[in-house]
Coordinates of C-alpha atoms in Angstrom, one line a residue:
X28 CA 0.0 0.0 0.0
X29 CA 1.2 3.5 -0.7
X30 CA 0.3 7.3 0.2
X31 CA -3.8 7.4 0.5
X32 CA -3.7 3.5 1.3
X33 CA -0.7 3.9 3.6
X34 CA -2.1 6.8 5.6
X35 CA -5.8 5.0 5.9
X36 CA -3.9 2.0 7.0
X37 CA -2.3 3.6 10.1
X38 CA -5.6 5.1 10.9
X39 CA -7.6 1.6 10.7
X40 CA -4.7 0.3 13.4
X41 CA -6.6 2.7 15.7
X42 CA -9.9 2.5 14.6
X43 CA -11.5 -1.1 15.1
X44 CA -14.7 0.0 13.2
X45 CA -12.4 1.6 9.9
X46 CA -12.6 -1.4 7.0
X47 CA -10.7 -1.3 4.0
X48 CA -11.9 -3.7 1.3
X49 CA -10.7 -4.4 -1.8
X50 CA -13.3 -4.8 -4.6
X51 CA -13.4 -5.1 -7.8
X52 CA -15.5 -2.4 -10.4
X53 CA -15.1 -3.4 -13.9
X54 CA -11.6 -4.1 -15.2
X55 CA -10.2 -2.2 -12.7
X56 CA -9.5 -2.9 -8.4
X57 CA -10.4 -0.2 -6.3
X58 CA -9.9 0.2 -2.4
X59 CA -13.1 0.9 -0.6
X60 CA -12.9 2.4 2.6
X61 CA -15.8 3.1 5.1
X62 CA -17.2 3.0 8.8
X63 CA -19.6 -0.2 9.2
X64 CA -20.9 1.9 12.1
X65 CA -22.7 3.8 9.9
X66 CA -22.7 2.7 6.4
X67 CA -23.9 -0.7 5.3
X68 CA -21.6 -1.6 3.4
X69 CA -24.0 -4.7 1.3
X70 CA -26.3 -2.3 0.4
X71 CA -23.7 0.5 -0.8
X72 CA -21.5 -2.3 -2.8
X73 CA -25.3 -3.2 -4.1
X74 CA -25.7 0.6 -4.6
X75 CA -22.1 0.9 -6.6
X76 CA -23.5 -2.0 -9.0
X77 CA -26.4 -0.7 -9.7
X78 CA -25.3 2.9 -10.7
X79 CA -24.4 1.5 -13.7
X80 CA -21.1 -0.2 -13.8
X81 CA -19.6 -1.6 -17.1
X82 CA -16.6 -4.3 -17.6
X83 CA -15.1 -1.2 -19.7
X84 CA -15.8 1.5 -17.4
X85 CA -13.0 4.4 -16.0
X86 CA -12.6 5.0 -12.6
X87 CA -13.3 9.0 -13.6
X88 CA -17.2 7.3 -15.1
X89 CA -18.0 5.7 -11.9
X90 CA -16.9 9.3 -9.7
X91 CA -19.3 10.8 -12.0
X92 CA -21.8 8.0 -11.4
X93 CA -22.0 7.9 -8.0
X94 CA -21.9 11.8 -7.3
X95 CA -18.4 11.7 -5.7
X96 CA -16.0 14.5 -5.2
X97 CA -12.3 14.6 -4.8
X98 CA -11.1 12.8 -1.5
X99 CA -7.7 13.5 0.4
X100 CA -7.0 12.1 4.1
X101 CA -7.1 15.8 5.6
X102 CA -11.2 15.5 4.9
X103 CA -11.1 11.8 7.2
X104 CA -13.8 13.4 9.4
X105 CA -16.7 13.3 6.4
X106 CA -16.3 9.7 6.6
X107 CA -18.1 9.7 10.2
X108 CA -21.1 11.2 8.2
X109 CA -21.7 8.1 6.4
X110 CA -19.6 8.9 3.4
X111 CA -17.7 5.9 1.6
X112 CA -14.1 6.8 -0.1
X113 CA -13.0 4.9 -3.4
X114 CA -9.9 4.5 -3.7
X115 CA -7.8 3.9 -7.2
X116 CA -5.8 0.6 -6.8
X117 CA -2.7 2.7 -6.7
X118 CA -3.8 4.7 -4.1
X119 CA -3.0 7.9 -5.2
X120 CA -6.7 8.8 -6.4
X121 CA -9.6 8.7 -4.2
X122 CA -13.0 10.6 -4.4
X123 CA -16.1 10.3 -1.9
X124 CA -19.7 9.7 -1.9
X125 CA -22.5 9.3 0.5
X126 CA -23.1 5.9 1.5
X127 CA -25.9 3.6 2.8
X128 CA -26.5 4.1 6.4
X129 CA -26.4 1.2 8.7
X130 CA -29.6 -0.4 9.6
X131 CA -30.6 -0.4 13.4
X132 CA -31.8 -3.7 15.0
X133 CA -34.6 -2.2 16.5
X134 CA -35.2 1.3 16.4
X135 CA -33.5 3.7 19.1
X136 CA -35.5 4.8 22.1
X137 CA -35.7 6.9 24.5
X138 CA -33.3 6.7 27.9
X139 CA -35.5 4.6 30.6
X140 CA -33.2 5.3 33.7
X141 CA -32.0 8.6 33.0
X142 CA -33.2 12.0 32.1
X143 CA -32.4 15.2 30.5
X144 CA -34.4 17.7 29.9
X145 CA -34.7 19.1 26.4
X146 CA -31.8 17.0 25.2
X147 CA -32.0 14.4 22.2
X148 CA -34.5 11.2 22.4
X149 CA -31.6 8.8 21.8
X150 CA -29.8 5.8 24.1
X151 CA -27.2 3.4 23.5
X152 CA -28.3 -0.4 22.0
X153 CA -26.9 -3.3 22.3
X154 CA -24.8 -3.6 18.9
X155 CA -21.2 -2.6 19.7
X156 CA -20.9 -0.6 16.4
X157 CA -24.1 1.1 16.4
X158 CA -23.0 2.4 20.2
X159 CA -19.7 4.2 18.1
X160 CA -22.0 5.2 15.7
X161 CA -23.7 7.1 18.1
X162 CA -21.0 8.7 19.9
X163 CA -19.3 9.7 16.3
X164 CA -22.4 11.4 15.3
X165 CA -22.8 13.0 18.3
X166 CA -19.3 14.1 18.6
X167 CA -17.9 14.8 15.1
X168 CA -14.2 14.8 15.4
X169 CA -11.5 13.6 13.6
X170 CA -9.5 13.1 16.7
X171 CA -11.8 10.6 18.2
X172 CA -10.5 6.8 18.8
X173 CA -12.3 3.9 18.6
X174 CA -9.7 0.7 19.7
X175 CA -11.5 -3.0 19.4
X176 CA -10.2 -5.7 22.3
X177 CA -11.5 -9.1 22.0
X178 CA -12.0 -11.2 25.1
X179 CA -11.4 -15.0 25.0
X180 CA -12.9 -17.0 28.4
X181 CA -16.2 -18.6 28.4
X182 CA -17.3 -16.8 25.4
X183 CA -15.7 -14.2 23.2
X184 CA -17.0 -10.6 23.8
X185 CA -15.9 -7.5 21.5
X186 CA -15.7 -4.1 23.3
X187 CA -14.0 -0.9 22.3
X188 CA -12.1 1.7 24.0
X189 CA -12.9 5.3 22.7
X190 CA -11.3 8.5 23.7
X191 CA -10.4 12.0 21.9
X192 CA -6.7 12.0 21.3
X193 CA -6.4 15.7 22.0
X194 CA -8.0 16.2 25.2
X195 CA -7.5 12.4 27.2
X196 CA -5.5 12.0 30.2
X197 CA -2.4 10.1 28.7
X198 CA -1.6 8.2 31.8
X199 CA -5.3 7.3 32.1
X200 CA -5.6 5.5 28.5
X201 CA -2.3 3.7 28.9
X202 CA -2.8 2.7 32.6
X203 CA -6.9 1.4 31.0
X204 CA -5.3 0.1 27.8
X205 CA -2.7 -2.0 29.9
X206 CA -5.5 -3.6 31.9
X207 CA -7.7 -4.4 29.0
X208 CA -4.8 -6.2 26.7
X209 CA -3.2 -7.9 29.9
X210 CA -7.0 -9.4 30.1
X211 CA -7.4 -10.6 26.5
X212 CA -7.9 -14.2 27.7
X213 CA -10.7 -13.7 30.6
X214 CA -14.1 -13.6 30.7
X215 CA -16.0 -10.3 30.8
X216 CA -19.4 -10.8 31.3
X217 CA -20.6 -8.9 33.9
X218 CA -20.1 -5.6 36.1
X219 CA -17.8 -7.2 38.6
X220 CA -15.7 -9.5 35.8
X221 CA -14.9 -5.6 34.2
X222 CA -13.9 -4.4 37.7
X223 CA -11.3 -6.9 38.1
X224 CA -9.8 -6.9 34.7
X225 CA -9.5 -3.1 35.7
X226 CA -7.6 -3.9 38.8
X227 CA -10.5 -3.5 41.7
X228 CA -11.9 -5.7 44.3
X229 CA -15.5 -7.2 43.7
X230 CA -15.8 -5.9 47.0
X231 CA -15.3 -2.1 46.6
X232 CA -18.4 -0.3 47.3
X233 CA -17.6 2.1 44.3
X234 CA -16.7 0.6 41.4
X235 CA -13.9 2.5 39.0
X236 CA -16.4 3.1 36.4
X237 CA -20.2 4.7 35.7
X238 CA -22.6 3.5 33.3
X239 CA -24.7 6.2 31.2
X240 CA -26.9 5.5 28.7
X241 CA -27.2 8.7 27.0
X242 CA -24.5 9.9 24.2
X243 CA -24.1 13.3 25.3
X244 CA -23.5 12.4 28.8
X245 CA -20.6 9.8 27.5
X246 CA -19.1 12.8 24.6
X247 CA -19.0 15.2 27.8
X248 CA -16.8 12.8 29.5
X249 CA -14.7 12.4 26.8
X250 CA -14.6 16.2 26.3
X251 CA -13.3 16.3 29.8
X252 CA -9.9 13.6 29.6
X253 CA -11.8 10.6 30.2
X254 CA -12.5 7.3 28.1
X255 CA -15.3 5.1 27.6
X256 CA -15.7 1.4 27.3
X257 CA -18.3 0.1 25.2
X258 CA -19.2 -3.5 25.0
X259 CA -20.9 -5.9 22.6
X260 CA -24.4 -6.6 24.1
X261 CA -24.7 -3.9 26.4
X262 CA -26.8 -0.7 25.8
X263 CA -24.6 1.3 28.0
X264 CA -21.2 3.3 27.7
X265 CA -18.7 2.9 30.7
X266 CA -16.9 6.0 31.7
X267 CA -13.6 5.9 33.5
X268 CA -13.1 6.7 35.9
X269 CA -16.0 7.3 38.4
X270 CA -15.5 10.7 40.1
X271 CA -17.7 12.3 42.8
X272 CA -18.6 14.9 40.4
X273 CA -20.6 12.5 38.8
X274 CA -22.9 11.9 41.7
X275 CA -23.8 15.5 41.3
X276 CA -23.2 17.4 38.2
X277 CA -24.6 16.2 34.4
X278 CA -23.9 17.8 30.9
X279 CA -27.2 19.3 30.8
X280 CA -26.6 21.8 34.0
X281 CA -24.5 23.6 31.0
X282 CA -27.4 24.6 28.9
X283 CA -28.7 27.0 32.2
X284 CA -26.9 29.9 33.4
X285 CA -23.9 29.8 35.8
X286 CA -25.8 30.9 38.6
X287 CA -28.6 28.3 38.3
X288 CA -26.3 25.8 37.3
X289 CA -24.1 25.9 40.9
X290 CA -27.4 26.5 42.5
X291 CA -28.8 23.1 41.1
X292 CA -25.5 21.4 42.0
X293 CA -25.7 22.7 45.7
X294 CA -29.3 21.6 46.2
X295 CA -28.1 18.0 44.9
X296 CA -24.7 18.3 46.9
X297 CA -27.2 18.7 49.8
X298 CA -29.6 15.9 48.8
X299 CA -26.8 13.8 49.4
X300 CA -26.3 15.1 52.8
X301 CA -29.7 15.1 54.0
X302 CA -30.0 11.5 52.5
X303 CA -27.0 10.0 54.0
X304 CA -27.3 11.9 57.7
X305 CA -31.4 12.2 58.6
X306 CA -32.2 8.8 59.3
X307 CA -29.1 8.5 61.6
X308 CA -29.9 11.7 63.6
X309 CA -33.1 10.9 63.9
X310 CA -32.2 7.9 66.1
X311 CA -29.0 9.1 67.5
X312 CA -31.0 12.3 69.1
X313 CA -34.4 10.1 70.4
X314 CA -32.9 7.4 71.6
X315 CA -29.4 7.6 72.6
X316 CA -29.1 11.5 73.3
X317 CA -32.7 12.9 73.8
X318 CA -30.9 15.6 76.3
X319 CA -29.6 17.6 73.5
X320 CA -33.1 17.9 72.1
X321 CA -35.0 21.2 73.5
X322 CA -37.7 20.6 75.6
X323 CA -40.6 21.6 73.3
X324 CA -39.0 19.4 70.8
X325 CA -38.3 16.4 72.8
X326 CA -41.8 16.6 74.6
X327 CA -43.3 16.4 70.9
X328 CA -41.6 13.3 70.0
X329 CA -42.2 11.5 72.6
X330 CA -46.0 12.0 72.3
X331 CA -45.8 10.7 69.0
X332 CA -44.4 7.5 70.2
X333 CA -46.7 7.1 72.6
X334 CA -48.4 3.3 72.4
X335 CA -45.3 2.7 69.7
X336 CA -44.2 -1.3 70.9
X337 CA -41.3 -0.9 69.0
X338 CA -37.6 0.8 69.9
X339 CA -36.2 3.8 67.8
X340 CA -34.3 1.8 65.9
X341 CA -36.4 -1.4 65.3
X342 CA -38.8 1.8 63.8
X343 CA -36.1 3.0 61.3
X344 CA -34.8 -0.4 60.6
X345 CA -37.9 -2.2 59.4
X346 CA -39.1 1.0 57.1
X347 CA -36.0 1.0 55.7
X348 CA -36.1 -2.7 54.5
X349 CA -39.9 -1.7 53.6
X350 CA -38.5 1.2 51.5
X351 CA -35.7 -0.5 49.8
X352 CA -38.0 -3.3 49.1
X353 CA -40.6 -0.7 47.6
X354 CA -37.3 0.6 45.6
X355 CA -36.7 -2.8 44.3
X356 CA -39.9 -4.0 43.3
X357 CA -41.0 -1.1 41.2
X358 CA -37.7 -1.3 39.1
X359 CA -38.6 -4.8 37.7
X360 CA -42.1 -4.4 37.2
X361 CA -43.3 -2.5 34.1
X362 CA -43.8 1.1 34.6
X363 CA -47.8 0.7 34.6
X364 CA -47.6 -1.6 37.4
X365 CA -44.7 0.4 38.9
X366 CA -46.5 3.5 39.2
X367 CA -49.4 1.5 41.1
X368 CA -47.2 -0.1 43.7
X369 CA -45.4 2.9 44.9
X370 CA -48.6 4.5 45.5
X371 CA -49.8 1.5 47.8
X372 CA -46.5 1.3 49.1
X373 CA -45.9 4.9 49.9
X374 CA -49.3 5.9 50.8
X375 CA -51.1 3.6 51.7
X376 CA -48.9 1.2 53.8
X377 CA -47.6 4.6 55.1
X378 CA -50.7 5.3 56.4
X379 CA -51.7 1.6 57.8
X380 CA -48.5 1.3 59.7
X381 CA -49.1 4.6 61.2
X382 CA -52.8 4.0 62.1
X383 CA -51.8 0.4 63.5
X384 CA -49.0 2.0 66.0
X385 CA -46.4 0.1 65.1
X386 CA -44.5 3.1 63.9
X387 CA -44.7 6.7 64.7
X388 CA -45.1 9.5 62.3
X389 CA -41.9 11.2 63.0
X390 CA -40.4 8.4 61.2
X391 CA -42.4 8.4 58.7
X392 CA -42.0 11.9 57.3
X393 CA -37.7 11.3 58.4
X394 CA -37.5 8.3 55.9
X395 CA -39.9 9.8 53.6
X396 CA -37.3 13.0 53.4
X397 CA -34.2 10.6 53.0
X398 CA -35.4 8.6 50.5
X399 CA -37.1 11.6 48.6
X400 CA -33.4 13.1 48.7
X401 CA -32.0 9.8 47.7
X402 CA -33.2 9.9 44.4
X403 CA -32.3 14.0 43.5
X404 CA -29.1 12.5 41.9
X405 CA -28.4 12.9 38.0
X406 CA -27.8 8.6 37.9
X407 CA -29.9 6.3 39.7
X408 CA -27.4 3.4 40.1
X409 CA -25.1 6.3 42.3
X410 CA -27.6 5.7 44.4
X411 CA -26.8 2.4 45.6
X412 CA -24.2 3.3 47.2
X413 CA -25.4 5.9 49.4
X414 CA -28.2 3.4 50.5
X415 CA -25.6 1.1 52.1
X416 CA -23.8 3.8 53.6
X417 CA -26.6 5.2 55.2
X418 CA -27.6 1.7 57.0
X419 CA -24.2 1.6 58.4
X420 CA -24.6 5.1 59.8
X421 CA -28.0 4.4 61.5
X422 CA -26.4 1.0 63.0
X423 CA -23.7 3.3 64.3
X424 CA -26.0 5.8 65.6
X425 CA -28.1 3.5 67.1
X426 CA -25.0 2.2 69.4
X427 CA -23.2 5.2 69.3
X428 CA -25.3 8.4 69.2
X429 CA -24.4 11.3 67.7
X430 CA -20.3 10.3 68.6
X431 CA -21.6 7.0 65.9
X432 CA -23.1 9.7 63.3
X433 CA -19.9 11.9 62.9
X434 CA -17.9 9.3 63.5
X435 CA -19.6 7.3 60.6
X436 CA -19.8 10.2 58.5
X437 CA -15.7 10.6 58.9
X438 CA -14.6 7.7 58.1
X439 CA -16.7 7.5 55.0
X440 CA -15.1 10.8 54.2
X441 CA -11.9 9.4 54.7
X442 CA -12.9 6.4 52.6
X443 CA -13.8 8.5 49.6
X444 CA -10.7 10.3 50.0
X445 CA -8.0 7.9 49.7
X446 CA -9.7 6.2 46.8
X447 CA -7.8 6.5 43.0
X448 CA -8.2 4.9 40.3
X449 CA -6.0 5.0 37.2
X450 CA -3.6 7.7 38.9
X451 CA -7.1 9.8 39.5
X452 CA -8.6 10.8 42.5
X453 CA -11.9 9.8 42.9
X454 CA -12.6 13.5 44.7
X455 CA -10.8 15.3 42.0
X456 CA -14.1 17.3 41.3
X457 CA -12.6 19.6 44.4
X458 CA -9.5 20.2 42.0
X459 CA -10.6 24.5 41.5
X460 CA -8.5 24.7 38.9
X461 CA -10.6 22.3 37.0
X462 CA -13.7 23.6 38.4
X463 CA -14.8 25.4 35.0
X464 CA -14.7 22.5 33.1
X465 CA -17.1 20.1 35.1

């Protein structure tokens, strides 16, 4: 291969989803060269044959034919479009023309987990290349990378690793491309197979990586230094690494002034807070240390606990399995059914519970408040998270009192701290100097 061929070669090395084909247009060989993330490249060779195409035809007749235009590798970014190149068998001649887009398994939806105001009606699908597809047409740039790995246990899986050459954290991409080619021959399968390969525990509560199902959300990361993992099969992009920003901040806070957008951020910076801490104090103030309650206060809550069999934290405990349980349910069930079920739940059973004295209605509207405040975050499986943490804290502050609270709410501090993954801190959102650009 020589100068167009050559230079198209180097870029295919980087590009798993950049095919070069050889192919064959009456007397003469020609070189096409396309994405099969978004061309089809039957129907466009069926296209090419049916444009006309003679056993005596010039490779000038079938640029005419087919509406092409001269082609050089500066103009590599049209090709992300959905145009096709043609290349003379020498390679030193090349013209382009629009191609036949790639067909879609099924047709592409809306998100069903997350949400965006005002911001395109598309998610990721399960096809690896229509996922790049995706991400190339949302982020046209001729600097964006697509790698293939192939993984070889129990049964071969195809993923790619995409990042914007200009803008990724170099240490970042070779620390996550070492981990993915030292685990060509595993299995990856799951959440907790793709941990490992990427050097965590099955048993860290927060795993190196977030899964978003919305294209913009993934080009923002990438716009920020970050890559992203896509896999065969999966209608999600994974992007590393998982920073706390992300439990707080989305790319949509952009389209709203600066004001509103901090203003936003602090209300869910405090949703966290309220979420994680309420239940805790809640039991660490009635039943350990009533004393520091003022009197008024103190004489309330203890008339509503009047005829209540259970302790404080038998109270807090069982509504919180209730809750999660209510959480659970209503996530596997169809959104009709869904809809119905948190009403009896939340309502309803609220109300029962209340009326039959087994819990009192301080509780109820502390839980109700943590859990509303639970769900104020941009990505609902951040969530998780926090739900464990705040279990341990009411266990602590149900032993401990308000020394188990802080103390609880400290060392998970100094838990979040100390994490880093790929040479990244996982609080590097607290970094001012790259403030502006989350």
């Amino acid at each position: 291969m020589s100068n167009f061929l050559e230079v198209i070669g180097k870029k295919a090395e980087l590009h798993r989803d950049l095919k070069i084909e050889r192919l064959q247009l009456g007397a003469e060989y020609m070189w096409l060269v396309y994405y099969d993330s978004v061309v089809n490249s039957q129907e466009t060779i069926m296209f090419i044959w049916n444009s006309g195409i003679t056993s005596n035809v010039s490779y000038d007749d079938i640029c005419m034919r087919l509406a092409g235009k001269p082609w050089s590798p500066e103009a590599m970014s049209e090709l992300q479009l959905g145009r096709v190149v043609l290349l003379h068998a020498t390679g030193e001649q090349a013209f382009s023309f629009q191609g036949v887009p790639a067909s879609l398994s099924r047709s592409i939806e809306k998100p069903e987990n997350e949400s965006m105001p005002f911001a395109p009606a598309v998610a990721f699908m399960e096809p690896l290349t229509t996922n790049i597809g995706l991400i190339r047409k949302t982020l046209n740039s001729p600097y964006l990378i697509a790698e293939g790995f192939t993984f070889t246990g129990g049964a071969t899986k195809e993923a790619s690793l995409i990042y914007h050459s200009e803008f990724v954290n170099k240490e970042l991409l070779q620390q996550v491309k070492s981990h993915l080619q030292n685990a060509s021959h595993r299995d990856l399968q799951t959440g907790q197979d793709l941990m490992e390969i990427l050097g965590c525990s099955r048993f860290d509560l927060l795993s190196p990586f977030y899964k978003t199902e919305i294209p913009m959300q993934a080009t923002s990361s990438l716009m920020k230094g970050r890559v992203i993992l896509l896999i065969d099969g999966e209608p999600v992009a994974y992007v590393l690494p998982l920073l706390f920003g992300d439990f707080i901040s989305i790319q949509w806070d952009k389209q709203l002034p600066l004001i509103i957008m901090f203003a936003l951020r602090s209300l869910r910076l405090m949703s966290l807070l309220v979420s994680l801490l309420t239940p805790g104090l809640y039991v660490a103030l009635v039943s350990v240390n009533p004393e520091t309650l003022r009197i008024e206060l103190a004489l309330s809550v203890a008339s509503s606990r009047i005829g209540i069999p259970l302790p404080t934290f038998l109270e807090m405990a069982f509504l919180l399995i209730v809750s999660e349980i209510s959480i659970e349910s209503t996530q596997r069930l169809p959104k009709s059914i869904a809809a119905s079920i948190t009403v009896i739940g939340g309502i309803v059973l609220g109300t029962a519970i209340v009326d039959a004295k087994l819990v009192s209605s301080l509780v109820i509207i502390v839980l109700s408040i943590s859990v509303t405040a639970t769900f104020a975050f941009p990505n609902y499986l951040n969530t998780l998270n926090l739900r464990i943490m705040r279990a341990v804290i009411v266990v602590l502050s149900s032993i401990f009192g308000v020394f188990g609270l802080f103390a609880g709410f400290i060392a998970i501090c100094f838990y979040v701290c100390r994490i880093e993954h790929f040479g990244i801190p996982f609080m590097n959102f607290f970094d001012f100097k790259k403030l502006r650009q989350t």
